[in-house]
Amino acid sequence: YNGAFCGLKMKYIRLPNNLKTLGSYAFGDSELIQVELNNKLESIGKMAFIGCPLNYIVIPSSVKYIKESAFESTKLHQGVVLNKGLIEIGKYAFKDAKMPSIIIPKTVTKIGDQAFMAATNLTSVYFQGDLPECGKDIFCYEYGSSVIKSVHIYYIKGKSGFKGDTIVFPLSKSNAEVY
């Protein structure tokens, strides 16, 4: 249900096993610091965890879609685990999140516009497969006074979309180095 638990005062929750879709703003602006997602969950809705002080999240392999702004303004300073099976990371999905690095599974085929905008602690991005279709300025740093430090892009030699030290998605406002 959309907005079902927004503003929730609980610190921890385990989602029921029969839940397949997490609705928009489901836990938005709640006080959750830990969430255990189930292995049948297929989609995380728009703004599902926006503004939550989550420390860490493991996205199970059953999740195919992370929708727009799903983890916007979350702490996530202990990390994010995206498992094989994920297909799409929506626009602004991790906008202003504080994770230090992220591994993009080889199953991801699309990353939306400004998916990691203003993620000021993000310094390393690891691609396990071919470069997905990417929206505009996925590592954009023009967000108020926030500045992203140099983002290091790592990929497996020979995967499509990467060529030497050049990457073929829009980085016009990013300070990215490719390895």
mmCIF file with all atom_site columns, C-alpha atoms in Angstrom:
data_model
loop_
_atom_site.group_PDB
_atom_site.id
_atom_site.type_symbol
_atom_site.label_atom_id
_atom_site.label_alt_id
_atom_site.label_comp_id
_atom_site.label_asym_id
_atom_site.label_entity_id
_atom_site.label_seq_id
_atom_site.pdbx_PDB_ins_code
_atom_site.Cartn_x
_atom_site.Cartn_y
_atom_site.Cartn_z
_atom_site.occupancy
_atom_site.B_iso_or_equiv
_atom_site.pdbx_formal_charge
_atom_site.auth_seq_id
_atom_site.auth_comp_id
_atom_site.auth_asym_id
_atom_site.auth_atom_id
_atom_site.pdbx_PDB_model_num
ATOM 1   C CA . TYR A 1 1   ? 0.000  0.000   0.000   1.00 0.00 ? 1   TYR A CA 1
ATOM 2   C CA . ASN A 1 2   ? 1.234  3.454   -0.839  1.00 0.00 ? 2   ASN A CA 1
ATOM 3   C CA . GLY A 1 3   ? 2.380  5.372   2.222   1.00 0.00 ? 3   GLY A CA 1
ATOM 4   C CA . ALA A 1 4   ? 1.297  2.505   4.472   1.00 0.00 ? 4   ALA A CA 1
ATOM 5   C CA . PHE A 1 5   ? 4.003  2.979   7.104   1.00 0.00 ? 5   PHE A CA 1
ATOM 6   C CA . CYS A 1 6   ? 5.347  6.463   6.368   1.00 0.00 ? 6   CYS A CA 1
ATOM 7   C CA . GLY A 1 7   ? 6.647  8.166   9.488   1.00 0.00 ? 7   GLY A CA 1
ATOM 8   C CA . LEU A 1 8   ? 6.916  4.837   11.325  1.00 0.00 ? 8   LEU A CA 1
ATOM 9   C CA . LYS A 1 9   ? 8.750  5.151   14.672  1.00 0.00 ? 9   LYS A CA 1
ATOM 10  C CA . MET A 1 10  ? 10.129 1.574   14.652  1.00 0.00 ? 10  MET A CA 1
ATOM 11  C CA . LYS A 1 11  ? 13.865 1.051   14.101  1.00 0.00 ? 11  LYS A CA 1
ATOM 12  C CA . TYR A 1 12  ? 13.708 -2.466  12.569  1.00 0.00 ? 12  TYR A CA 1
ATOM 13  C CA . ILE A 1 13  ? 11.240 -4.362  10.412  1.00 0.00 ? 13  ILE A CA 1
ATOM 14  C CA . ARG A 1 14  ? 11.178 -7.676  8.549   1.00 0.00 ? 14  ARG A CA 1
ATOM 15  C CA . LEU A 1 15  ? 8.894  -7.715  5.534   1.00 0.00 ? 15  LEU A CA 1
ATOM 16  C CA . PRO A 1 16  ? 6.440  -10.631 5.296   1.00 0.00 ? 16  PRO A CA 1
ATOM 17  C CA . ASN A 1 17  ? 7.283  -13.454 2.874   1.00 0.00 ? 17  ASN A CA 1
ATOM 18  C CA . ASN A 1 18  ? 4.151  -12.959 0.760   1.00 0.00 ? 18  ASN A CA 1
ATOM 19  C CA . LEU A 1 19  ? 4.942  -9.314  -0.106  1.00 0.00 ? 19  LEU A CA 1
ATOM 20  C CA . LYS A 1 20  ? 5.924  -8.948  -3.790  1.00 0.00 ? 20  LYS A CA 1
ATOM 21  C CA . THR A 1 21  ? 5.705  -5.183  -4.286  1.00 0.00 ? 21  THR A CA 1
ATOM 22  C CA . LEU A 1 22  ? 6.636  -2.439  -1.871  1.00 0.00 ? 22  LEU A CA 1
ATOM 23  C CA . GLY A 1 23  ? 4.387  0.534   -2.635  1.00 0.00 ? 23  GLY A CA 1
ATOM 24  C CA . SER A 1 24  ? 5.329  4.158   -3.129  1.00 0.00 ? 24  SER A CA 1
ATOM 25  C CA . TYR A 1 25  ? 6.407  5.987   0.016   1.00 0.00 ? 25  TYR A CA 1
ATOM 26  C CA . ALA A 1 26  ? 5.763  2.800   2.014   1.00 0.00 ? 26  ALA A CA 1
ATOM 27  C CA . PHE A 1 27  ? 8.271  3.673   4.753   1.00 0.00 ? 27  PHE A CA 1
ATOM 28  C CA . GLY A 1 28  ? 9.061  7.233   3.690   1.00 0.00 ? 28  GLY A CA 1
ATOM 29  C CA . ASP A 1 29  ? 10.420 9.484   6.427   1.00 0.00 ? 29  ASP A CA 1
ATOM 30  C CA . SER A 1 30  ? 10.238 6.700   9.008   1.00 0.00 ? 30  SER A CA 1
ATOM 31  C CA . GLU A 1 31  ? 12.888 6.047   11.658  1.00 0.00 ? 31  GLU A CA 1
ATOM 32  C CA . LEU A 1 32  ? 13.975 2.675   10.252  1.00 0.00 ? 32  LEU A CA 1
ATOM 33  C CA . ILE A 1 33  ? 17.678 1.935   10.524  1.00 0.00 ? 33  ILE A CA 1
ATOM 34  C CA . GLN A 1 34  ? 17.416 -1.732  9.515   1.00 0.00 ? 34  GLN A CA 1
ATOM 35  C CA . VAL A 1 35  ? 15.073 -3.520  7.101   1.00 0.00 ? 35  VAL A CA 1
ATOM 36  C CA . GLU A 1 36  ? 15.045 -7.180  6.197   1.00 0.00 ? 36  GLU A CA 1
ATOM 37  C CA . LEU A 1 37  ? 13.575 -7.597  2.722   1.00 0.00 ? 37  LEU A CA 1
ATOM 38  C CA . ASN A 1 38  ? 12.025 -10.951 1.806   1.00 0.00 ? 38  ASN A CA 1
ATOM 39  C CA . ASN A 1 39  ? 13.158 -13.242 -1.025  1.00 0.00 ? 39  ASN A CA 1
ATOM 40  C CA . LYS A 1 40  ? 9.893  -12.898 -2.934  1.00 0.00 ? 40  LYS A CA 1
ATOM 41  C CA . LEU A 1 41  ? 9.963  -9.097  -3.216  1.00 0.00 ? 41  LEU A CA 1
ATOM 42  C CA . GLU A 1 42  ? 10.087 -8.062  -6.892  1.00 0.00 ? 42  GLU A CA 1
ATOM 43  C CA . SER A 1 43  ? 9.809  -4.280  -6.876  1.00 0.00 ? 43  SER A CA 1
ATOM 44  C CA . ILE A 1 44  ? 10.697 -1.438  -4.511  1.00 0.00 ? 44  ILE A CA 1
ATOM 45  C CA . GLY A 1 45  ? 8.319  1.465   -5.155  1.00 0.00 ? 45  GLY A CA 1
ATOM 46  C CA . LYS A 1 46  ? 8.932  5.167   -5.678  1.00 0.00 ? 46  LYS A CA 1
ATOM 47  C CA . MET A 1 47  ? 10.223 6.890   -2.545  1.00 0.00 ? 47  MET A CA 1
ATOM 48  C CA . ALA A 1 48  ? 9.713  3.647   -0.571  1.00 0.00 ? 48  ALA A CA 1
ATOM 49  C CA . PHE A 1 49  ? 12.463 4.498   1.931   1.00 0.00 ? 49  PHE A CA 1
ATOM 50  C CA . ILE A 1 50  ? 13.015 8.196   1.192   1.00 0.00 ? 50  ILE A CA 1
ATOM 51  C CA . GLY A 1 51  ? 14.482 10.010  4.174   1.00 0.00 ? 51  GLY A CA 1
ATOM 52  C CA . CYS A 1 52  ? 14.980 6.876   6.307   1.00 0.00 ? 52  CYS A CA 1
ATOM 53  C CA . PRO A 1 53  ? 18.156 6.683   8.393   1.00 0.00 ? 53  PRO A CA 1
ATOM 54  C CA . LEU A 1 54  ? 18.897 3.150   7.079   1.00 0.00 ? 54  LEU A CA 1
ATOM 55  C CA . ASN A 1 55  ? 22.456 2.053   7.820   1.00 0.00 ? 55  ASN A CA 1
ATOM 56  C CA . TYR A 1 56  ? 22.685 -0.850  5.389   1.00 0.00 ? 56  TYR A CA 1
ATOM 57  C CA . ILE A 1 57  ? 20.450 -2.717  2.966   1.00 0.00 ? 57  ILE A CA 1
ATOM 58  C CA . VAL A 1 58  ? 20.651 -6.012  1.100   1.00 0.00 ? 58  VAL A CA 1
ATOM 59  C CA . ILE A 1 59  ? 18.469 -6.097  -2.000  1.00 0.00 ? 59  ILE A CA 1
ATOM 60  C CA . PRO A 1 60  ? 17.538 -9.767  -2.598  1.00 0.00 ? 60  PRO A CA 1
ATOM 61  C CA . SER A 1 61  ? 17.985 -11.358 -6.028  1.00 0.00 ? 61  SER A CA 1
ATOM 62  C CA . SER A 1 62  ? 14.184 -11.507 -6.438  1.00 0.00 ? 62  SER A CA 1
ATOM 63  C CA . VAL A 1 63  ? 14.031 -7.688  -6.775  1.00 0.00 ? 63  VAL A CA 1
ATOM 64  C CA . LYS A 1 64  ? 13.933 -6.656  -10.435 1.00 0.00 ? 64  LYS A CA 1
ATOM 65  C CA . TYR A 1 65  ? 13.173 -2.931  -10.091 1.00 0.00 ? 65  TYR A CA 1
ATOM 66  C CA . ILE A 1 66  ? 14.221 -0.162  -7.740  1.00 0.00 ? 66  ILE A CA 1
ATOM 67  C CA . LYS A 1 67  ? 11.903 2.708   -8.599  1.00 0.00 ? 67  LYS A CA 1
ATOM 68  C CA . GLU A 1 68  ? 12.415 6.469   -8.623  1.00 0.00 ? 68  GLU A CA 1
ATOM 69  C CA . SER A 1 69  ? 13.849 7.965   -5.423  1.00 0.00 ? 69  SER A CA 1
ATOM 70  C CA . ALA A 1 70  ? 13.427 4.656   -3.551  1.00 0.00 ? 70  ALA A CA 1
ATOM 71  C CA . PHE A 1 71  ? 16.456 5.273   -1.308  1.00 0.00 ? 71  PHE A CA 1
ATOM 72  C CA . GLU A 1 72  ? 16.793 9.027   -1.722  1.00 0.00 ? 72  GLU A CA 1
ATOM 73  C CA . SER A 1 73  ? 18.316 10.805  1.287   1.00 0.00 ? 73  SER A CA 1
ATOM 74  C CA . THR A 1 74  ? 19.041 7.594   3.181   1.00 0.00 ? 74  THR A CA 1
ATOM 75  C CA . LYS A 1 75  ? 22.249 7.189   5.177   1.00 0.00 ? 75  LYS A CA 1
ATOM 76  C CA . LEU A 1 76  ? 23.359 3.760   3.927   1.00 0.00 ? 76  LEU A CA 1
ATOM 77  C CA . HIS A 1 77  ? 26.846 4.631   5.158   1.00 0.00 ? 77  HIS A CA 1
ATOM 78  C CA . GLN A 1 78  ? 27.530 0.943   5.893   1.00 0.00 ? 78  GLN A CA 1
ATOM 79  C CA . GLY A 1 79  ? 26.636 -0.009  2.331   1.00 0.00 ? 79  GLY A CA 1
ATOM 80  C CA . VAL A 1 80  ? 24.196 -1.352  -0.200  1.00 0.00 ? 80  VAL A CA 1
ATOM 81  C CA . VAL A 1 81  ? 24.223 -4.865  -1.648  1.00 0.00 ? 81  VAL A CA 1
ATOM 82  C CA . LEU A 1 82  ? 22.517 -5.184  -5.023  1.00 0.00 ? 82  LEU A CA 1
ATOM 83  C CA . ASN A 1 83  ? 22.139 -8.838  -5.954  1.00 0.00 ? 83  ASN A CA 1
ATOM 84  C CA . LYS A 1 84  ? 22.107 -10.519 -9.347  1.00 0.00 ? 84  LYS A CA 1
ATOM 85  C CA . GLY A 1 85  ? 18.567 -10.367 -10.708 1.00 0.00 ? 85  GLY A CA 1
ATOM 86  C CA . LEU A 1 86  ? 18.147 -6.596  -10.493 1.00 0.00 ? 86  LEU A CA 1
ATOM 87  C CA . ILE A 1 87  ? 17.231 -5.169  -13.920 1.00 0.00 ? 87  ILE A CA 1
ATOM 88  C CA . GLU A 1 88  ? 16.619 -1.466  -13.396 1.00 0.00 ? 88  GLU A CA 1
ATOM 89  C CA . ILE A 1 89  ? 17.746 1.281   -11.016 1.00 0.00 ? 89  ILE A CA 1
ATOM 90  C CA . GLY A 1 90  ? 15.292 4.164   -11.344 1.00 0.00 ? 90  GLY A CA 1
ATOM 91  C CA . LYS A 1 91  ? 16.079 7.838   -11.617 1.00 0.00 ? 91  LYS A CA 1
ATOM 92  C CA . TYR A 1 92  ? 17.169 9.476   -8.364  1.00 0.00 ? 92  TYR A CA 1
ATOM 93  C CA . ALA A 1 93  ? 17.084 5.982   -6.754  1.00 0.00 ? 93  ALA A CA 1
ATOM 94  C CA . PHE A 1 94  ? 20.078 6.709   -4.498  1.00 0.00 ? 94  PHE A CA 1
ATOM 95  C CA . LYS A 1 95  ? 20.058 10.509  -4.712  1.00 0.00 ? 95  LYS A CA 1
ATOM 96  C CA . ASP A 1 96  ? 21.795 12.036  -1.699  1.00 0.00 ? 96  ASP A CA 1
ATOM 97  C CA . ALA A 1 97  ? 22.466 8.587   -0.162  1.00 0.00 ? 97  ALA A CA 1
ATOM 98  C CA . LYS A 1 98  ? 25.703 8.241   1.793   1.00 0.00 ? 98  LYS A CA 1
ATOM 99  C CA . MET A 1 99  ? 27.085 4.839   0.710   1.00 0.00 ? 99  MET A CA 1
ATOM 100 C CA . PRO A 1 100 ? 30.844 4.777   0.013   1.00 0.00 ? 100 PRO A CA 1
ATOM 101 C CA . SER A 1 101 ? 30.713 2.328   -2.899  1.00 0.00 ? 101 SER A CA 1
ATOM 102 C CA . ILE A 1 102 ? 28.330 0.209   -4.922  1.00 0.00 ? 102 ILE A CA 1
ATOM 103 C CA . ILE A 1 103 ? 28.548 -2.876  -7.111  1.00 0.00 ? 103 ILE A CA 1
ATOM 104 C CA . ILE A 1 104 ? 26.259 -2.882  -10.137 1.00 0.00 ? 104 ILE A CA 1
ATOM 105 C CA . PRO A 1 105 ? 25.294 -6.517  -10.940 1.00 0.00 ? 105 PRO A CA 1
ATOM 106 C CA . LYS A 1 106 ? 25.655 -7.769  -14.502 1.00 0.00 ? 106 LYS A CA 1
ATOM 107 C CA . THR A 1 107 ? 21.868 -8.185  -14.752 1.00 0.00 ? 107 THR A CA 1
ATOM 108 C CA . VAL A 1 108 ? 21.259 -4.405  -14.567 1.00 0.00 ? 108 VAL A CA 1
ATOM 109 C CA . THR A 1 109 ? 20.278 -3.122  -18.017 1.00 0.00 ? 109 THR A CA 1
ATOM 110 C CA . LYS A 1 110 ? 19.201 0.426   -17.128 1.00 0.00 ? 110 LYS A CA 1
ATOM 111 C CA . ILE A 1 111 ? 20.206 3.155   -14.682 1.00 0.00 ? 111 ILE A CA 1
ATOM 112 C CA . GLY A 1 112 ? 17.929 6.200   -14.610 1.00 0.00 ? 112 GLY A CA 1
ATOM 113 C CA . ASP A 1 113 ? 18.790 9.903   -14.728 1.00 0.00 ? 113 ASP A CA 1
ATOM 114 C CA . GLN A 1 114 ? 20.807 11.190  -11.787 1.00 0.00 ? 114 GLN A CA 1
ATOM 115 C CA . ALA A 1 115 ? 20.446 7.851   -9.956  1.00 0.00 ? 115 ALA A CA 1
ATOM 116 C CA . PHE A 1 116 ? 23.377 8.708   -7.670  1.00 0.00 ? 116 PHE A CA 1
ATOM 117 C CA . MET A 1 117 ? 23.042 12.508  -7.726  1.00 0.00 ? 117 MET A CA 1
ATOM 118 C CA . ALA A 1 118 ? 24.650 14.214  -4.727  1.00 0.00 ? 118 ALA A CA 1
ATOM 119 C CA . ALA A 1 119 ? 25.805 10.894  -3.243  1.00 0.00 ? 119 ALA A CA 1
ATOM 120 C CA . THR A 1 120 ? 28.705 12.771  -1.693  1.00 0.00 ? 120 THR A CA 1
ATOM 121 C CA . ASN A 1 121 ? 30.398 9.749   -0.064  1.00 0.00 ? 121 ASN A CA 1
ATOM 122 C CA . LEU A 1 122 ? 30.303 7.617   -3.207  1.00 0.00 ? 122 LEU A CA 1
ATOM 123 C CA . THR A 1 123 ? 33.878 7.093   -4.373  1.00 0.00 ? 123 THR A CA 1
ATOM 124 C CA . SER A 1 124 ? 33.820 3.690   -6.124  1.00 0.00 ? 124 SER A CA 1
ATOM 125 C CA . VAL A 1 125 ? 31.400 2.054   -8.556  1.00 0.00 ? 125 VAL A CA 1
ATOM 126 C CA . TYR A 1 126 ? 32.013 -1.498  -9.758  1.00 0.00 ? 126 TYR A CA 1
ATOM 127 C CA . PHE A 1 127 ? 30.293 -2.824  -12.890 1.00 0.00 ? 127 PHE A CA 1
ATOM 128 C CA . GLN A 1 128 ? 30.122 -6.635  -13.030 1.00 0.00 ? 128 GLN A CA 1
ATOM 129 C CA . GLY A 1 129 ? 28.850 -6.784  -16.606 1.00 0.00 ? 129 GLY A CA 1
ATOM 130 C CA . ASP A 1 130 ? 28.292 -4.696  -19.697 1.00 0.00 ? 130 ASP A CA 1
ATOM 131 C CA . LEU A 1 131 ? 27.641 -1.006  -19.243 1.00 0.00 ? 131 LEU A CA 1
ATOM 132 C CA . PRO A 1 132 ? 23.857 -0.613  -18.799 1.00 0.00 ? 132 PRO A CA 1
ATOM 133 C CA . GLU A 1 133 ? 21.807 1.989   -20.621 1.00 0.00 ? 133 GLU A CA 1
ATOM 134 C CA . CYS A 1 134 ? 22.391 5.087   -18.502 1.00 0.00 ? 134 CYS A CA 1
ATOM 135 C CA . GLY A 1 135 ? 20.361 8.236   -18.097 1.00 0.00 ? 135 GLY A CA 1
ATOM 136 C CA . LYS A 1 136 ? 21.760 11.743  -17.834 1.00 0.00 ? 136 LYS A CA 1
ATOM 137 C CA . ASP A 1 137 ? 24.318 12.672  -15.213 1.00 0.00 ? 137 ASP A CA 1
ATOM 138 C CA . ILE A 1 138 ? 24.014 9.553   -13.088 1.00 0.00 ? 138 ILE A CA 1
ATOM 139 C CA . PHE A 1 139 ? 26.831 10.807  -10.840 1.00 0.00 ? 139 PHE A CA 1
ATOM 140 C CA . CYS A 1 140 ? 25.859 14.474  -11.038 1.00 0.00 ? 140 CYS A CA 1
ATOM 141 C CA . TYR A 1 141 ? 27.271 16.619  -8.261  1.00 0.00 ? 141 TYR A CA 1
ATOM 142 C CA . GLU A 1 142 ? 25.404 19.863  -8.866  1.00 0.00 ? 142 GLU A CA 1
ATOM 143 C CA . TYR A 1 143 ? 23.031 19.770  -5.934  1.00 0.00 ? 143 TYR A CA 1
ATOM 144 C CA . GLY A 1 144 ? 23.172 22.825  -3.755  1.00 0.00 ? 144 GLY A CA 1
ATOM 145 C CA . SER A 1 145 ? 26.596 22.909  -2.141  1.00 0.00 ? 145 SER A CA 1
ATOM 146 C CA . SER A 1 146 ? 27.175 19.128  -2.305  1.00 0.00 ? 146 SER A CA 1
ATOM 147 C CA . VAL A 1 147 ? 30.205 17.980  -4.266  1.00 0.00 ? 147 VAL A CA 1
ATOM 148 C CA . ILE A 1 148 ? 31.012 14.392  -5.154  1.00 0.00 ? 148 ILE A CA 1
ATOM 149 C CA . LYS A 1 149 ? 34.633 13.494  -4.719  1.00 0.00 ? 149 LYS A CA 1
ATOM 150 C CA . SER A 1 150 ? 36.266 11.766  -7.632  1.00 0.00 ? 150 SER A CA 1
ATOM 151 C CA . VAL A 1 151 ? 34.189 8.701   -8.529  1.00 0.00 ? 151 VAL A CA 1
ATOM 152 C CA . HIS A 1 152 ? 36.291 5.704   -9.548  1.00 0.00 ? 152 HIS A CA 1
ATOM 153 C CA . ILE A 1 153 ? 34.589 3.459   -12.118 1.00 0.00 ? 153 ILE A CA 1
ATOM 154 C CA . TYR A 1 154 ? 35.768 -0.169  -12.214 1.00 0.00 ? 154 TYR A CA 1
ATOM 155 C CA . TYR A 1 155 ? 34.765 -2.693  -14.869 1.00 0.00 ? 155 TYR A CA 1
ATOM 156 C CA . ILE A 1 156 ? 35.782 -6.059  -16.284 1.00 0.00 ? 156 ILE A CA 1
ATOM 157 C CA . LYS A 1 157 ? 38.021 -5.754  -19.322 1.00 0.00 ? 157 LYS A CA 1
ATOM 158 C CA . GLY A 1 158 ? 36.241 -6.740  -22.520 1.00 0.00 ? 158 GLY A CA 1
ATOM 159 C CA . LYS A 1 159 ? 32.710 -5.896  -21.381 1.00 0.00 ? 159 LYS A CA 1
ATOM 160 C CA . SER A 1 160 ? 30.727 -3.758  -23.845 1.00 0.00 ? 160 SER A CA 1
ATOM 161 C CA . GLY A 1 161 ? 30.271 -0.039  -23.305 1.00 0.00 ? 161 GLY A CA 1
ATOM 162 C CA . PHE A 1 162 ? 33.746 0.451   -21.900 1.00 0.00 ? 162 PHE A CA 1
ATOM 163 C CA . LYS A 1 163 ? 36.774 1.403   -23.951 1.00 0.00 ? 163 LYS A CA 1
ATOM 164 C CA . GLY A 1 164 ? 40.124 1.938   -22.276 1.00 0.00 ? 164 GLY A CA 1
ATOM 165 C CA . ASP A 1 165 ? 39.840 4.957   -20.027 1.00 0.00 ? 165 ASP A CA 1
ATOM 166 C CA . THR A 1 166 ? 36.684 6.218   -21.731 1.00 0.00 ? 166 THR A CA 1
ATOM 167 C CA . ILE A 1 167 ? 33.156 5.528   -20.645 1.00 0.00 ? 167 ILE A CA 1
ATOM 168 C CA . VAL A 1 168 ? 30.251 6.159   -22.977 1.00 0.00 ? 168 VAL A CA 1
ATOM 169 C CA . PHE A 1 169 ? 27.576 7.551   -20.694 1.00 0.00 ? 169 PHE A CA 1
ATOM 170 C CA . PRO A 1 170 ? 26.994 11.222  -19.857 1.00 0.00 ? 170 PRO A CA 1
ATOM 171 C CA . LEU A 1 171 ? 29.444 12.424  -17.231 1.00 0.00 ? 171 LEU A CA 1
ATOM 172 C CA . SER A 1 172 ? 29.213 16.076  -18.117 1.00 0.00 ? 172 SER A CA 1
ATOM 173 C CA . LYS A 1 173 ? 28.862 17.201  -14.505 1.00 0.00 ? 173 LYS A CA 1
ATOM 174 C CA . SER A 1 174 ? 30.816 14.394  -12.863 1.00 0.00 ? 174 SER A CA 1
ATOM 175 C CA . ASN A 1 175 ? 34.399 13.969  -11.852 1.00 0.00 ? 175 ASN A CA 1
ATOM 176 C CA . ALA A 1 176 ? 34.796 10.306  -12.801 1.00 0.00 ? 176 ALA A CA 1
ATOM 177 C CA . GLU A 1 177 ? 37.903 8.264   -13.433 1.00 0.00 ? 177 GLU A CA 1
ATOM 178 C CA . VAL A 1 178 ? 37.671 4.917   -15.174 1.00 0.00 ? 178 VAL A CA 1
ATOM 179 C CA . TYR A 1 179 ? 39.822 1.910   -14.172 1.00 0.00 ? 179 TYR A CA 1
#
